[in-house]
């Protein structure tokens, strides 16, 4: 399981982000309400169907601290 560790230089917050999609990540998308089993079936048909919806990918698109919004973060 892929996990990204993020640290903020401004508020000193430390948090981890998943690199995989869970049902709660689908809220607000066309797949909202899918169960893990339904997600598995959809991924079997198209392995990239949920690409970019995991917390790690969302962070990569906008690398800011989730607590204070600072851009002064480091991730590893």
CSV table of C-alpha atoms in Angstrom, one decimal:
chain,number,residue,atom,x,y,z
A,1,UNK,CA,0.0,0.0,0.0
A,2,UNK,CA,1.4,3.4,-1.0
A,3,UNK,CA,1.4,6.1,1.6
A,4,UNK,CA,2.8,9.6,1.3
A,5,UNK,CA,4.1,11.4,4.4
A,6,UNK,CA,3.7,15.2,4.4
A,7,UNK,CA,5.2,17.7,6.8
A,8,UNK,CA,4.3,21.4,7.0
A,9,UNK,CA,7.0,23.9,7.9
A,10,UNK,CA,4.5,26.6,9.0
A,11,UNK,CA,2.2,24.8,11.4
A,12,UNK,CA,4.4,21.7,11.9
A,13,UNK,CA,1.5,19.4,11.0
A,14,UNK,CA,2.4,15.9,9.9
A,15,UNK,CA,0.0,13.7,8.0
A,16,UNK,CA,-0.1,10.7,5.8
A,17,UNK,CA,-2.0,10.3,2.5
A,18,UNK,CA,-3.2,7.1,0.8
A,19,UNK,CA,-2.2,6.3,-2.7
A,20,UNK,CA,-5.3,4.2,-3.3
A,21,UNK,CA,-9.0,4.9,-3.7
A,22,UNK,CA,-11.6,4.2,-1.0
A,23,UNK,CA,-15.4,4.7,-1.4
A,24,UNK,CA,-15.3,8.0,0.5
A,25,UNK,CA,-13.0,9.4,-2.2
A,26,UNK,CA,-15.7,8.9,-4.8
A,27,UNK,CA,-18.1,11.4,-3.1
A,28,UNK,CA,-19.0,14.1,-5.7
A,29,UNK,CA,-18.1,11.9,-8.7
A,30,UNK,CA,-20.2,9.8,-11.0
A,31,UNK,CA,-19.3,6.8,-8.9
A,32,UNK,CA,-20.5,8.2,-5.6
A,33,UNK,CA,-22.1,5.4,-3.6
A,34,UNK,CA,-20.1,2.6,-5.0
A,35,UNK,CA,-19.2,-0.1,-2.6
A,36,UNK,CA,-15.7,-1.7,-2.4
A,37,UNK,CA,-17.0,-4.7,-4.3
A,38,UNK,CA,-18.5,-2.5,-7.1
A,39,UNK,CA,-15.2,-0.6,-7.2
A,40,UNK,CA,-13.3,-3.8,-7.6
A,41,UNK,CA,-15.5,-4.9,-10.5
A,42,UNK,CA,-15.1,-1.5,-12.2
A,43,UNK,CA,-11.3,-1.6,-11.7
A,44,UNK,CA,-11.3,-5.1,-13.3
A,45,UNK,CA,-12.9,-3.7,-16.4
A,46,UNK,CA,-10.6,-0.6,-16.5
A,47,UNK,CA,-7.7,-0.4,-14.1
A,48,UNK,CA,-7.3,3.4,-14.6
A,49,UNK,CA,-11.0,4.3,-14.0
A,50,UNK,CA,-10.3,5.9,-10.6
A,51,UNK,CA,-7.0,7.5,-11.5
A,52,UNK,CA,-6.3,10.8,-9.8
A,53,UNK,CA,-9.1,10.4,-7.2
A,54,UNK,CA,-6.9,9.1,-4.3
A,55,UNK,CA,-5.7,11.6,-1.6
A,56,UNK,CA,-2.1,11.4,-2.8
A,57,UNK,CA,-2.9,12.3,-6.4
A,58,UNK,CA,-5.1,15.2,-5.2
A,59,UNK,CA,-2.2,16.5,-3.1
A,60,UNK,CA,0.2,16.2,-6.1
A,61,UNK,CA,-2.2,18.5,-8.0
A,62,UNK,CA,-2.2,21.1,-5.2
A,63,UNK,CA,0.6,20.5,-2.7
A,64,UNK,CA,-0.6,22.5,0.3
A,65,UNK,CA,-0.9,21.6,4.0
A,66,UNK,CA,-4.3,20.2,4.8
A,67,UNK,CA,-4.4,22.0,8.2
A,68,UNK,CA,-3.3,25.5,7.4
A,69,UNK,CA,-3.1,25.7,3.6
A,70,UNK,CA,0.6,26.6,3.5
A,71,UNK,CA,2.6,25.7,0.4
A,72,UNK,CA,5.7,25.2,2.5
A,73,UNK,CA,5.4,21.5,2.8
A,74,UNK,CA,7.7,18.6,2.1
A,75,UNK,CA,6.6,15.1,1.2
A,76,UNK,CA,8.4,11.7,1.1
